[in-house]
Amino acid sequence: SALIPAILVLTVLTGVNVNVFFSGIGGRTMLYLAYLIVQSILIGATIDYGILFTNYYLGFRSDGQSKESALREAYRGSIHTIMTSGLIIILAPFIMSELLTDPTICSILSSLTFGALSVIALVILVLPALLAATDKLIVRRR
């Protein structure tokens, strides 16, 4: 279904835009080039989390499980991977931003930290709801 890539990209881009929104509210400034770097890294690194969860969900749905059961099993199958690599992409830039002194690099790293946190929260909390809501459109019956 063409709807699946749209849902995944929408989820990740929403996380990126939440990052930009809260950066603006917080009064932080960021160079446009830095914004492009952060957006590219976030999209490239975090879209896989959504793909992983969606593949588990679709696999369980194609096996005939209910939406609730498929969501539960998709969480069980993907949450360890999502949280392990997600915590790496959150903690590594955060620690580096605390250790470095260059304000431009620190801005990029802190933005990357908050953006990754936003995207991971959306993948864990919002993506399952989107998949369940569009289930009839994305699940192919045997």
The first five atom37 places (N, CA, C, CB, O) and aatype in JSON, in Angstrom:
{
  "aatype": [15, 0, 10, 9, 14, 0, 9, 10, 19, 10, 16, 19, 10, 16, 7, 19, 2, 19, 2, 19, 13, 13, 15, 7, 9, 7, 7, 1, 16, 12, 10, 18, 10, 0, 18, 10, 9, 19, 5, 15, 9, 10, 9, 7, 0, 16, 9, 3, 18, 7, 9, 10, 13, 16, 2, 18, 18, 10, 7, 13, 1, 15, 3, 7, 5, 15, 11, 6, 15, 0, 10, 1, 6, 0, 18, 1, 7, 15, 9, 8, 16, 9, 12, 16, 15, 7, 10, 9, 9, 9, 10, 0, 14, 13, 9, 12, 15, 6, 10, 10, 16, 3, 14, 16, 9, 4, 15, 9, 10, 15, 15, 10, 16, 13, 7, 0, 10, 15, 19, 9, 0, 10, 19, 9, 10, 19, 10, 14, 0, 10, 10, 0, 0, 16, 3, 11, 10, 9, 19, 1, 1, 1],
  "atom_mask": [
    [1, 1, 1, 1, 1],
    [1, 1, 1, 1, 1],
    [1, 1, 1, 1, 1],
    [1, 1, 1, 1, 1],
    [1, 1, 1, 1, 1],
    [1, 1, 1, 1, 1],
    [1, 1, 1, 1, 1],
    [1, 1, 1, 1, 1],
    [1, 1, 1, 1, 1],
    [1, 1, 1, 1, 1],
    [1, 1, 1, 1, 1],
    [1, 1, 1, 1, 1],
    [1, 1, 1, 1, 1],
    [1, 1, 1, 1, 1],
    [1, 1, 1, 0, 1],
    [1, 1, 1, 1, 1],
    [1, 1, 1, 1, 1],
    [1, 1, 1, 1, 1],
    [1, 1, 1, 1, 1],
    [1, 1, 1, 1, 1],
    [1, 1, 1, 1, 1],
    [1, 1, 1, 1, 1],
    [1, 1, 1, 1, 1],
    [1, 1, 1, 0, 1],
    [1, 1, 1, 1, 1],
    [1, 1, 1, 0, 1],
    [1, 1, 1, 0, 1],
    [1, 1, 1, 1, 1],
    [1, 1, 1, 1, 1],
    [1, 1, 1, 1, 1],
    [1, 1, 1, 1, 1],
    [1, 1, 1, 1, 1],
    [1, 1, 1, 1, 1],
    [1, 1, 1, 1, 1],
    [1, 1, 1, 1, 1],
    [1, 1, 1, 1, 1],
    [1, 1, 1, 1, 1],
    [1, 1, 1, 1, 1],
    [1, 1, 1, 1, 1],
    [1, 1, 1, 1, 1],
    [1, 1, 1, 1, 1],
    [1, 1, 1, 1, 1],
    [1, 1, 1, 1, 1],
    [1, 1, 1, 0, 1],
    [1, 1, 1, 1, 1],
    [1, 1, 1, 1, 1],
    [1, 1, 1, 1, 1],
    [1, 1, 1, 1, 1],
    [1, 1, 1, 1, 1],
    [1, 1, 1, 0, 1],
    [1, 1, 1, 1, 1],
    [1, 1, 1, 1, 1],
    [1, 1, 1, 1, 1],
    [1, 1, 1, 1, 1],
    [1, 1, 1, 1, 1],
    [1, 1, 1, 1, 1],
    [1, 1, 1, 1, 1],
    [1, 1, 1, 1, 1],
    [1, 1, 1, 0, 1],
    [1, 1, 1, 1, 1],
    [1, 1, 1, 1, 1],
    [1, 1, 1, 1, 1],
    [1, 1, 1, 1, 1],
    [1, 1, 1, 0, 1],
    [1, 1, 1, 1, 1],
    [1, 1, 1, 1, 1],
    [1, 1, 1, 1, 1],
    [1, 1, 1, 1, 1],
    [1, 1, 1, 1, 1],
    [1, 1, 1, 1, 1],
    [1, 1, 1, 1, 1],
    [1, 1, 1, 1, 1],
    [1, 1, 1, 1, 1],
    [1, 1, 1, 1, 1],
    [1, 1, 1, 1, 1],
    [1, 1, 1, 1, 1],
    [1, 1, 1, 0, 1],
    [1, 1, 1, 1, 1],
    [1, 1, 1, 1, 1],
    [1, 1, 1, 1, 1],
    [1, 1, 1, 1, 1],
    [1, 1, 1, 1, 1],
    [1, 1, 1, 1, 1],
    [1, 1, 1, 1, 1],
    [1, 1, 1, 1, 1],
    [1, 1, 1, 0, 1],
    [1, 1, 1, 1, 1],
    [1, 1, 1, 1, 1],
    [1, 1, 1, 1, 1],
    [1, 1, 1, 1, 1],
    [1, 1, 1, 1, 1],
    [1, 1, 1, 1, 1],
    [1, 1, 1, 1, 1],
    [1, 1, 1, 1, 1],
    [1, 1, 1, 1, 1],
    [1, 1, 1, 1, 1],
    [1, 1, 1, 1, 1],
    [1, 1, 1, 1, 1],
    [1, 1, 1, 1, 1],
    [1, 1, 1, 1, 1],
    [1, 1, 1, 1, 1],
    [1, 1, 1, 1, 1],
    [1, 1, 1, 1, 1],
    [1, 1, 1, 1, 1],
    [1, 1, 1, 1, 1],
    [1, 1, 1, 1, 1],
    [1, 1, 1, 1, 1],
    [1, 1, 1, 1, 1],
    [1, 1, 1, 1, 1],
    [1, 1, 1, 1, 1],
    [1, 1, 1, 1, 1],
    [1, 1, 1, 1, 1],
    [1, 1, 1, 1, 1],
    [1, 1, 1, 1, 1],
    [1, 1, 1, 0, 1],
    [1, 1, 1, 1, 1],
    [1, 1, 1, 1, 1],
    [1, 1, 1, 1, 1],
    [1, 1, 1, 1, 1],
    [1, 1, 1, 1, 1],
    [1, 1, 1, 1, 1],
    [1, 1, 1, 1, 1],
    [1, 1, 1, 1, 1],
    [1, 1, 1, 1, 1],
    [1, 1, 1, 1, 1],
    [1, 1, 1, 1, 1],
    [1, 1, 1, 1, 1],
    [1, 1, 1, 1, 1],
    [1, 1, 1, 1, 1],
    [1, 1, 1, 1, 1],
    [1, 1, 1, 1, 1],
    [1, 1, 1, 1, 1],
    [1, 1, 1, 1, 1],
    [1, 1, 1, 1, 1],
    [1, 1, 1, 1, 1],
    [1, 1, 1, 1, 1],
    [1, 1, 1, 1, 1],
    [1, 1, 1, 1, 1],
    [1, 1, 1, 1, 1],
    [1, 1, 1, 1, 1],
    [1, 1, 1, 1, 1],
    [1, 1, 1, 1, 1]
  ],
  "atom_positions": [
    [[0.83, -1.19, 0.0], [0.0, 0.0, 0.0], [0.88, 1.25, 0.0], [-0.95, 0.0, 1.21], [1.86, 1.33, 0.73]],
    [[0.51, 2.2, -0.82], [1.26, 3.46, -0.88], [1.04, 4.29, 0.38], [0.86, 4.27, -2.12], [1.78, 5.25, 0.63]],
    [[0.04, 3.93, 1.15], [-0.25, 4.67, 2.37], [0.82, 4.43, 3.45], [-1.63, 4.27, 2.9], [1.08, 5.31, 4.27]],
    [[1.42, 3.26, 3.45], [2.41, 2.93, 4.48], [3.63, 3.86, 4.43], [2.87, 1.48, 4.32], [3.99, 4.41, 5.47]],
    [[4.27, 4.06, 3.28], [5.39, 5.01, 3.26], [4.96, 6.42, 3.66], [6.04, 5.04, 1.88], [5.72, 7.14, 4.31]],
    [[3.76, 6.81, 3.26], [3.28, 8.15, 3.63], [3.13, 8.27, 5.15], [1.92, 8.44, 2.95], [3.51, 9.29, 5.73]],
    [[2.6, 7.25, 5.79], [2.44, 7.26, 7.25], [3.81, 7.31, 7.93], [1.66, 6.02, 7.73], [3.99, 8.06, 8.89]],
    [[4.75, 6.53, 7.43], [6.09, 6.51, 8.05], [6.8, 7.84, 7.9], [6.93, 5.4, 7.43], [7.37, 8.36, 8.86]],
    [[6.78, 8.39, 6.71], [7.44, 9.69, 6.48], [6.74, 10.79, 7.27], [7.45, 10.03, 4.97], [7.4, 11.66, 7.84]],
    [[5.42, 10.76, 7.31], [4.67, 11.75, 8.08], [5.03, 11.69, 9.57], [3.18, 11.54, 7.9], [5.19, 12.72, 10.21]],
    [[5.16, 10.49, 10.09], [5.52, 10.34, 11.5], [6.89, 10.92, 11.79], [5.48, 8.86, 11.91], [7.06, 11.67, 12.75]],
    [[7.87, 10.58, 10.97], [9.24, 11.06, 11.2], [9.34, 12.57, 10.98], [10.23, 10.32, 10.28], [9.97, 13.27, 11.77]],
    [[8.73, 13.07, 9.92], [8.78, 14.52, 9.67], [8.04, 15.3, 10.74], [8.19, 14.83, 8.29], [8.41, 16.44, 11.04]],
    [[7.0, 14.73, 11.32], [6.33, 15.4, 12.43], [7.28, 15.54, 13.61], [5.06, 14.62, 12.85], [7.32, 16.59, 14.25]],
    [[8.05, 14.5, 13.89], [9.04, 14.58, 14.95], [10.1, 15.64, 14.68], [0.0, 0.0, 0.0], [10.52, 16.36, 15.58]],
    [[10.53, 15.73, 13.44], [11.5, 16.76, 13.04], [10.9, 18.14, 13.23], [11.96, 16.55, 11.58], [11.56, 19.05, 13.74]],
    [[9.66, 18.32, 12.82], [9.02, 19.62, 12.94], [8.71, 19.98, 14.39], [7.74, 19.66, 12.13], [8.74, 21.16, 14.75]],
    [[8.41, 19.0, 15.22], [8.24, 19.25, 16.66], [9.56, 19.79, 17.22], [7.8, 17.95, 17.42], [9.56, 20.72, 18.03]],
    [[10.65, 19.22, 16.78], [11.97, 19.67, 17.21], [12.19, 21.13, 16.83], [13.06, 18.79, 16.59], [12.63, 21.93, 17.66]],
    [[11.89, 21.48, 15.6], [12.08, 22.86, 15.13], [11.15, 23.8, 15.89], [11.82, 22.96, 13.6], [11.55, 24.9, 16.27]],
    [[9.91, 23.38, 16.12], [8.94, 24.2, 16.83], [9.43, 24.52, 18.25], [7.59, 23.49, 16.89], [9.41, 25.68, 18.66]],
    [[9.85, 23.49, 18.97], [10.29, 23.73, 20.34], [11.63, 24.47, 20.4], [10.39, 22.42, 21.08], [11.91, 25.16, 21.38]],
    [[12.44, 24.32, 19.38], [13.67, 25.12, 19.32], [13.34, 26.6, 19.2], [14.56, 24.67, 18.14], [13.96, 27.44, 19.84]],
    [[12.35, 26.9, 18.37], [11.93, 28.29, 18.21], [11.29, 28.86, 19.46], [0.0, 0.0, 0.0], [11.56, 30.01, 19.82]],
    [[10.45, 28.07, 20.12], [9.81, 28.53, 21.36], [10.85, 28.76, 22.45], [8.75, 27.51, 21.83], [10.76, 29.71, 23.22]],
    [[11.85, 27.85, 22.49], [12.9, 27.97, 23.51], [13.86, 29.1, 23.25], [0.0, 0.0, 0.0], [14.74, 29.36, 24.08]],
    [[13.72, 29.79, 22.13], [14.59, 30.91, 21.83], [15.94, 30.51, 21.26], [0.0, 0.0, 0.0], [16.81, 31.36, 21.09]],
    [[16.12, 29.22, 20.97], [17.39, 28.79, 20.39], [17.39, 29.14, 18.91], [17.62, 27.27, 20.61], [16.37, 29.02, 18.22]],
    [[18.52, 29.55, 18.45], [18.66, 29.82, 17.02], [19.5, 28.71, 16.4], [19.31, 31.21, 16.76], [20.37, 28.11, 17.04]],
    [[19.21, 28.45, 15.13], [19.96, 27.42, 14.43], [20.16, 27.87, 13.0], [19.23, 26.04, 14.49], [19.25, 28.4, 12.37]],
    [[21.34, 27.67, 12.51], [21.62, 27.97, 11.12], [20.82, 27.04, 10.22], [23.13, 27.86, 10.82], [20.54, 25.9, 10.59]],
    [[20.46, 27.53, 9.05], [19.67, 26.71, 8.13], [20.42, 25.45, 7.74], [19.3, 27.52, 6.89], [19.82, 24.38, 7.62]],
    [[21.71, 25.56, 7.53], [22.51, 24.39, 7.18], [22.47, 23.36, 8.31], [23.96, 24.8, 6.87], [22.39, 22.16, 8.07]],
    [[22.53, 23.83, 9.54], [22.45, 22.93, 10.69], [21.09, 22.24, 10.73], [22.7, 23.7, 12.0], [21.0, 21.04, 11.03]],
    [[20.04, 22.97, 10.43], [18.71, 22.39, 10.38], [18.66, 21.28, 9.33], [17.66, 23.47, 10.06], [18.08, 20.22, 9.59]],
    [[19.24, 21.5, 8.16], [19.26, 20.47, 7.11], [20.05, 19.24, 7.55], [19.86, 21.05, 5.82], [19.65, 18.11, 7.26]],
    [[21.15, 19.45, 8.24], [21.95, 18.33, 8.74], [21.14, 17.51, 9.74], [23.25, 18.84, 9.39], [21.08, 16.28, 9.64]],
    [[20.53, 18.19, 10.69], [19.74, 17.5, 11.71], [18.57, 16.75, 11.07], [19.21, 18.5, 12.77], [18.32, 15.59, 11.4]],
    [[17.87, 17.4, 10.16], [16.73, 16.77, 9.5], [17.17, 15.53, 8.73], [16.04, 17.76, 8.56], [16.51, 14.49, 8.79]],
    [[18.26, 15.61, 8.02], [18.75, 14.48, 7.25], [19.16, 13.31, 8.15], [19.94, 14.9, 6.39], [18.82, 12.16, 7.87]],
    [[19.86, 13.62, 9.21], [20.27, 12.56, 10.15], [19.05, 11.91, 10.78], [21.21, 13.12, 11.25], [18.96, 10.69, 10.87]],
    [[18.1, 12.73, 11.23], [16.91, 12.18, 11.88], [16.09, 11.32, 10.94], [16.05, 13.3, 12.43], [15.64, 10.23, 11.31]],
    [[15.89, 11.79, 9.74], [15.11, 11.01, 8.78], [15.82, 9.7, 8.47], [14.86, 11.82, 7.48], [15.19, 8.63, 8.47]],
    [[17.1, 9.76, 8.21], [17.85, 8.56, 7.86], [17.95, 7.57, 9.0], [0.0, 0.0, 0.0], [17.88, 6.36, 8.79]],
    [[18.13, 8.07, 10.21], [18.35, 7.18, 11.35], [17.07, 6.66, 11.97], [19.14, 7.9, 12.4], [17.04, 5.54, 12.48]],
    [[16.01, 7.44, 11.92], [14.82, 7.04, 12.67], [13.71, 6.44, 11.82], [14.27, 8.22, 13.39], [12.79, 5.83, 12.38]],
    [[13.76, 6.57, 10.51], [12.72, 5.96, 9.68], [12.75, 4.44, 9.84], [12.9, 6.36, 8.2], [11.72, 3.78, 9.69]],
    [[13.93, 3.9, 10.13], [14.05, 2.46, 10.31], [13.22, 1.95, 11.5], [15.5, 2.07, 10.51], [12.73, 0.83, 11.47]],
    [[13.07, 2.78, 12.53], [12.26, 2.37, 13.68], [10.81, 2.16, 13.26], [12.36, 3.41, 14.81], [10.17, 1.18, 13.65]],
    [[10.31, 3.08, 12.47], [8.94, 2.96, 11.98], [8.78, 1.78, 11.03], [0.0, 0.0, 0.0], [7.77, 1.08, 11.07]],
    [[9.77, 1.56, 10.18], [9.72, 0.43, 9.26], [9.72, -0.89, 10.04], [10.91, 0.48, 8.28], [8.95, -1.8, 9.72]],
    [[10.56, -0.98, 11.04], [10.63, -2.19, 11.86], [9.29, -2.49, 12.52], [11.72, -2.05, 12.91], [8.79, -3.61, 12.44]],
    [[8.72, -1.48, 13.18], [7.44, -1.68, 13.87], [6.35, -2.05, 12.86], [7.04, -0.41, 14.65], [5.55, -2.95, 13.11]],
    [[6.31, -1.36, 11.74], [5.29, -1.61, 10.72], [5.41, -3.0, 10.13], [5.38, -0.57, 9.61], [4.4, -3.67, 9.9]],
    [[6.64, -3.46, 9.88], [6.83, -4.81, 9.36], [6.33, -5.86, 10.33], [8.3, -5.05, 9.04], [5.68, -6.83, 9.93]],
    [[6.64, -5.69, 11.6], [6.11, -6.62, 12.61], [4.58, -6.59, 12.61], [6.65, -6.27, 14.01], [3.95, -7.64, 12.6]],
    [[4.01, -5.41, 12.62], [2.55, -5.28, 12.65], [1.91, -5.96, 11.44], [2.14, -3.8, 12.71], [0.98, -6.75, 11.59]],
    [[2.4, -5.65, 10.26], [1.83, -6.22, 9.05], [2.02, -7.74, 8.99], [2.45, -5.58, 7.82], [1.14, -8.46, 8.51]],
    [[3.14, -8.22, 9.49], [3.37, -9.66, 9.53], [2.37, -10.37, 10.41], [0.0, 0.0, 0.0], [1.83, -11.42, 10.05]],
    [[2.13, -9.81, 11.58], [1.17, -10.43, 12.49], [-0.26, -10.3, 11.99], [1.29, -9.8, 13.88], [-1.08, -11.2, 12.19]],
    [[-0.56, -9.19, 11.33], [-1.92, -9.04, 10.76], [-2.13, -10.01, 9.61], [-2.14, -7.59, 10.27], [-3.23, -10.55, 9.46]],
    [[-1.11, -10.25, 8.81], [-1.27, -11.18, 7.69], [-1.38, -12.63, 8.19], [-0.09, -11.05, 6.71], [-1.87, -13.49, 7.47]],
    [[-0.92, -12.89, 9.42], [-1.09, -14.22, 10.02], [-2.48, -14.41, 10.6], [-0.05, -14.44, 11.1], [-2.8, -15.48, 11.12]],
    [[-3.32, -13.38, 10.51], [-4.7, -13.5, 10.97], [-4.95, -13.0, 12.38], [0.0, 0.0, 0.0], [-6.05, -13.19, 12.9]],
    [[-3.98, -12.37, 13.01], [-4.2, -11.86, 14.36], [-5.05, -10.59, 14.31], [-2.85, -11.58, 15.05], [-5.1, -9.9, 13.29]],
    [[-5.7, -10.31, 15.42], [-6.49, -9.08, 15.52], [-5.56, -7.88, 15.58], [-7.41, -9.12, 16.77], [-4.35, -8.02, 15.79]],
    [[-6.14, -6.69, 15.4], [-5.32, -5.47, 15.47], [-4.63, -5.34, 16.82], [-6.19, -4.23, 15.2], [-3.44, -5.05, 16.89]],
    [[-5.38, -5.57, 17.88], [-4.82, -5.43, 19.22], [-3.69, -6.41, 19.46], [-5.91, -5.63, 20.28], [-2.64, -6.05, 19.99]],
    [[-3.91, -7.65, 19.06], [-2.88, -8.67, 19.24], [-1.65, -8.38, 18.38], [-3.45, -10.05, 18.9], [-0.52, -8.55, 18.83]],
    [[-1.88, -7.93, 17.15], [-0.76, -7.6, 16.26], [0.03, -6.42, 16.82], [-1.27, -7.28, 14.85], [1.26, -6.42, 16.74]],
    [[-0.65, -5.43, 17.36], [0.06, -4.3, 17.97], [0.88, -4.75, 19.16], [-0.94, -3.21, 18.4], [2.04, -4.35, 19.32]],
    [[0.29, -5.59, 20.0], [1.0, -6.09, 21.17], [2.26, -6.86, 20.76], [0.07, -7.0, 22.01], [3.33, -6.66, 21.32]],
    [[2.11, -7.74, 19.79], [3.25, -8.53, 19.33], [4.29, -7.67, 18.59], [2.77, -9.66, 18.41], [5.49, -7.93, 18.68]],
    [[3.83, -6.66, 17.87], [4.76, -5.75, 17.21], [5.59, -4.99, 18.23], [4.0, -4.77, 16.3], [6.79, -4.78, 18.04]],
    [[4.94, -4.57, 19.33], [5.7, -3.93, 20.41], [6.74, -4.9, 20.97], [4.75, -3.46, 21.53], [7.9, -4.54, 21.14]],
    [[6.31, -6.12, 21.26], [7.23, -7.11, 21.82], [8.42, -7.37, 20.9], [6.5, -8.42, 22.1], [9.55, -7.52, 21.36]],
    [[8.16, -7.42, 19.61], [9.22, -7.75, 18.67], [10.16, -6.6, 18.37], [0.0, 0.0, 0.0], [11.32, -6.83, 18.03]],
    [[9.67, -5.38, 18.48], [10.49, -4.25, 18.03], [10.97, -3.3, 19.12], [9.72, -3.47, 17.04], [11.91, -2.54, 18.9]],
    [[10.35, -3.32, 20.27], [10.65, -2.29, 21.28], [12.1, -2.34, 21.74], [9.72, -2.44, 22.48], [12.7, -1.29, 21.99]],
    [[12.69, -3.54, 21.86], [14.08, -3.61, 22.32], [15.04, -2.98, 21.31], [14.49, -5.08, 22.57], [15.96, -2.26, 21.68]],
    [[14.8, -3.26, 20.05], [15.65, -2.69, 19.01], [15.48, -1.18, 18.93], [15.34, -3.32, 17.66], [16.46, -0.44, 18.84]],
    [[14.23, -0.73, 18.96], [13.96, 0.71, 18.87], [14.58, 1.44, 20.06], [12.43, 0.96, 18.82], [15.22, 2.48, 19.89]],
    [[14.4, 0.91, 21.25], [14.9, 1.59, 22.44], [16.43, 1.54, 22.52], [14.29, 0.98, 23.69], [17.06, 2.5, 22.96]],
    [[17.03, 0.43, 22.12], [18.49, 0.33, 22.18], [19.15, 1.35, 21.25], [18.96, -1.08, 21.82], [19.97, 2.16, 21.69]],
    [[18.8, 1.3, 19.98], [19.45, 2.25, 19.06], [18.91, 3.66, 19.27], [19.25, 1.82, 17.61], [19.62, 4.63, 19.02]],
    [[17.67, 3.78, 19.72], [17.11, 5.1, 20.0], [17.83, 5.79, 21.15], [0.0, 0.0, 0.0], [18.12, 6.98, 21.08]],
    [[18.12, 5.04, 22.2], [18.86, 5.63, 23.31], [20.28, 6.03, 22.91], [18.91, 4.66, 24.49], [20.82, 7.0, 23.43]],
    [[20.86, 5.28, 22.0], [22.19, 5.65, 21.51], [22.14, 6.98, 20.77], [22.76, 4.56, 20.59], [22.97, 7.85, 20.99]],
    [[21.14, 7.13, 19.89], [21.05, 8.37, 19.11], [20.56, 9.55, 19.97], [20.11, 8.18, 17.91], [20.68, 10.71, 19.56]],
    [[20.03, 9.27, 21.15], [19.64, 10.34, 22.07], [20.82, 10.69, 22.99], [18.4, 9.92, 22.91], [21.17, 11.86, 23.14]],
    [[21.41, 9.69, 23.59], [22.44, 9.93, 24.61], [23.79, 10.39, 24.05], [22.64, 8.69, 25.41], [24.43, 11.26, 24.62]],
    [[24.21, 9.81, 22.94], [25.53, 10.17, 22.39], [25.61, 11.66, 22.04], [25.84, 9.33, 21.15], [26.56, 12.32, 22.47]],
    [[24.66, 12.22, 21.27], [24.75, 13.66, 21.0], [24.57, 14.51, 22.26], [23.72, 14.05, 19.96], [25.17, 15.58, 22.38]],
    [[23.73, 14.04, 23.19], [23.53, 14.81, 24.42], [24.83, 14.9, 25.21], [22.43, 14.16, 25.28], [25.21, 15.99, 25.65]],
    [[25.51, 13.79, 25.38], [26.77, 13.79, 26.13], [27.81, 14.63, 25.41], [27.28, 12.35, 26.31], [28.54, 15.4, 26.05]],
    [[27.88, 14.49, 24.1], [28.85, 15.3, 23.34], [28.53, 16.78, 23.45], [28.86, 14.87, 21.87], [29.45, 17.6, 23.53]],
    [[27.25, 17.15, 23.44], [26.9, 18.57, 23.54], [27.25, 19.14, 24.9], [25.41, 18.77, 23.27], [27.49, 20.34, 25.03]],
    [[27.29, 18.29, 25.92], [27.68, 18.75, 27.25], [29.2, 18.88, 27.38], [27.14, 17.79, 28.31], [29.68, 19.66, 28.21]],
    [[29.94, 18.14, 26.6], [31.39, 18.15, 26.7], [32.06, 19.17, 25.8], [31.93, 16.79, 26.39], [33.15, 19.66, 26.11]],
    [[31.43, 19.51, 24.68], [32.03, 20.43, 23.72], [31.68, 21.87, 24.06], [31.58, 20.09, 22.3], [30.73, 22.13, 24.8]],
    [[32.45, 22.79, 23.5], [32.22, 24.21, 23.81], [31.79, 25.04, 22.6], [33.47, 24.8, 24.4], [31.31, 26.15, 22.78]],
    [[31.95, 24.54, 21.41], [31.57, 25.28, 20.22], [30.04, 25.41, 20.17], [32.1, 24.58, 18.93], [29.35, 24.4, 20.13]],
    [[29.51, 26.64, 20.19], [28.05, 26.81, 20.27], [27.3, 26.26, 19.05], [27.73, 28.27, 20.43], [26.17, 25.79, 19.19]],
    [[27.91, 26.33, 17.89], [27.23, 25.81, 16.69], [27.1, 24.3, 16.76], [28.0, 26.22, 15.42], [26.03, 23.75, 16.5]],
    [[28.16, 23.63, 17.1], [28.14, 22.18, 17.21], [27.21, 21.75, 18.34], [29.56, 21.62, 17.43], [26.46, 20.79, 18.2]],
    [[27.27, 22.44, 19.45], [26.38, 22.12, 20.58], [24.92, 22.3, 20.2], [26.71, 22.99, 21.79], [24.07, 21.51, 20.62]],
    [[24.63, 23.31, 19.42], [23.26, 23.53, 18.95], [22.79, 22.39, 18.07], [23.16, 24.85, 18.19], [21.66, 21.91, 18.22]],
    [[23.63, 21.94, 17.17], [23.29, 20.82, 16.29], [23.08, 19.56, 17.12], [24.39, 20.59, 15.22], [22.11, 18.83, 16.91]],
    [[23.98, 19.29, 18.05], [23.88, 18.08, 18.86], [22.66, 18.08, 19.77], [25.13, 17.91, 19.69], [21.99, 17.05, 19.91]],
    [[22.37, 19.2, 20.39], [21.19, 19.24, 21.26], [19.9, 19.15, 20.45], [21.19, 20.53, 22.11], [18.92, 18.56, 20.9]],
    [[19.91, 19.73, 19.26], [18.76, 19.61, 18.39], [18.57, 18.16, 17.93], [18.91, 20.53, 17.18], [17.45, 17.67, 17.84]],
    [[19.66, 17.5, 17.64], [19.61, 16.1, 17.25], [19.07, 15.24, 18.4], [21.0, 15.61, 16.83], [18.28, 14.32, 18.18]],
    [[19.49, 15.55, 19.61], [19.02, 14.81, 20.79], [17.51, 14.95, 20.94], [19.72, 15.31, 22.05], [16.8, 13.95, 21.06]],
    [[17.03, 16.19, 20.95], [15.59, 16.41, 21.15], [14.78, 15.89, 19.97], [15.31, 17.9, 21.37], [13.69, 15.37, 20.16]],
    [[15.3, 16.02, 18.77], [14.6, 15.52, 17.59], [14.46, 14.01, 17.61], [0.0, 0.0, 0.0], [13.4, 13.47, 17.29]],
    [[15.53, 13.31, 17.98], [15.47, 11.86, 18.07], [14.49, 11.42, 19.15], [16.86, 11.28, 18.36], [13.73, 10.46, 18.97]],
    [[14.49, 12.12, 20.26], [13.54, 11.82, 21.33], [12.1, 12.01, 20.84], [13.8, 12.72, 22.56], [11.23, 11.2, 21.14]],
    [[11.87, 13.07, 20.1], [10.53, 13.34, 19.56], [10.1, 12.25, 18.58], [10.5, 14.69, 18.86], [8.97, 11.75, 18.66]],
    [[10.98, 11.89, 17.68], [10.63, 10.88, 16.67], [10.38, 9.53, 17.33], [11.74, 10.76, 15.61], [9.43, 8.84, 16.97]],
    [[11.22, 9.14, 18.27], [11.04, 7.85, 18.93], [9.73, 7.82, 19.7], [12.22, 7.56, 19.87], [9.02, 6.82, 19.69]],
    [[9.41, 8.92, 20.37], [8.12, 8.98, 21.08], [6.95, 8.84, 20.1], [8.0, 10.31, 21.86], [5.97, 8.16, 20.4]],
    [[7.06, 9.49, 18.95], [5.99, 9.38, 17.96], [5.89, 7.97, 17.38], [6.21, 10.38, 16.84], [4.79, 7.46, 17.15]],
    [[7.03, 7.33, 17.14], [7.01, 5.97, 16.6], [6.39, 5.0, 17.61], [8.43, 5.5, 16.22], [5.65, 4.1, 17.23]],
    [[6.7, 5.19, 18.87], [6.19, 4.28, 19.89], [4.73, 4.58, 20.25], [7.05, 4.37, 21.14], [3.96, 3.66, 20.51]],
    [[4.34, 5.85, 20.26], [3.0, 6.21, 20.74], [1.99, 6.51, 19.64], [3.11, 7.39, 21.62], [0.81, 6.19, 19.8]],
    [[2.41, 7.13, 18.55], [1.46, 7.58, 17.53], [1.39, 6.62, 16.34], [1.85, 8.96, 17.03], [0.3, 6.35, 15.83]],
    [[2.53, 6.1, 15.9], [2.53, 5.19, 14.75], [1.6, 3.99, 14.94], [3.94, 4.7, 14.49], [0.87, 3.65, 14.01]],
    [[1.6, 3.34, 16.11], [0.66, 2.22, 16.27], [-0.8, 2.64, 16.1], [0.85, 1.58, 17.64], [-1.6, 1.89, 15.53]],
    [[-1.15, 3.81, 16.58], [-2.52, 4.3, 16.43], [-2.83, 4.57, 14.96], [-2.73, 5.57, 17.26], [-3.93, 4.28, 14.49]],
    [[-1.87, 5.13, 14.24], [-2.08, 5.38, 12.8], [-2.24, 4.07, 12.04], [-0.92, 6.18, 12.22], [-3.08, 3.97, 11.14]],
    [[-1.43, 3.07, 12.39], [-1.55, 1.78, 11.72], [-2.89, 1.12, 12.01], [-0.41, 0.86, 12.15], [-3.52, 0.55, 11.12]],
    [[-3.33, 1.2, 13.25], [-4.62, 0.61, 13.61], [-5.77, 1.36, 12.94], [-4.8, 0.62, 15.14], [-6.75, 0.75, 12.5]],
    [[-5.65, 2.69, 12.86], [-6.73, 3.48, 12.25], [-6.84, 3.25, 10.74], [-6.51, 4.97, 12.53], [-7.93, 3.33, 10.17]],
    [[-5.73, 2.97, 10.1], [-5.74, 2.76, 8.65], [-5.62, 1.28, 8.3], [-4.59, 3.54, 7.99], [-5.29, 0.93, 7.16]],
    [[-5.89, 0.42, 9.25], [-5.71, -1.01, 9.08], [-6.43, -1.56, 7.84], [-6.2, -1.74, 10.31], [-5.85, -2.36, 7.1]],
    [[-7.65, -1.17, 7.62], [-8.41, -1.69, 6.48], [-7.8, -1.28, 5.14], [-9.86, -1.21, 6.55], [-8.0, -1.97, 4.14]],
    [[-7.08, -0.19, 5.12], [-6.47, 0.28, 3.88], [-5.09, -0.33, 3.62], [-6.36, 1.78, 3.91], [-4.67, -0.43, 2.47]],
    [[-4.38, -0.72, 4.68], [-3.0, -1.16, 4.49], [-2.81, -2.67, 4.61], [-2.13, -0.47, 5.49], [-1.82, -3.2, 4.12]],
    [[-3.74, -3.38, 5.24], [-3.59, -4.81, 5.42], [-4.23, -5.54, 4.27], [-4.19, -5.27, 6.75], [-5.4, -5.32, 3.95]],
    [[-3.46, -6.41, 3.66], [-3.99, -7.22, 2.56], [-4.41, -8.57, 3.11], [-2.92, -7.39, 1.41], [-3.65, -9.24, 3.8]],
    [[-5.6, -8.95, 2.79], [-6.14, -10.25, 3.24], [-5.67, -11.34, 2.29], [-7.7, -10.23, 3.32], [-5.44, -11.09, 1.1]],
    [[-5.55, -12.53, 2.82], [-5.16, -13.67, 1.97], [-6.34, -14.16, 1.16], [-4.61, -14.82, 2.81], [-6.21, -15.11, 0.39]]
  ]
}
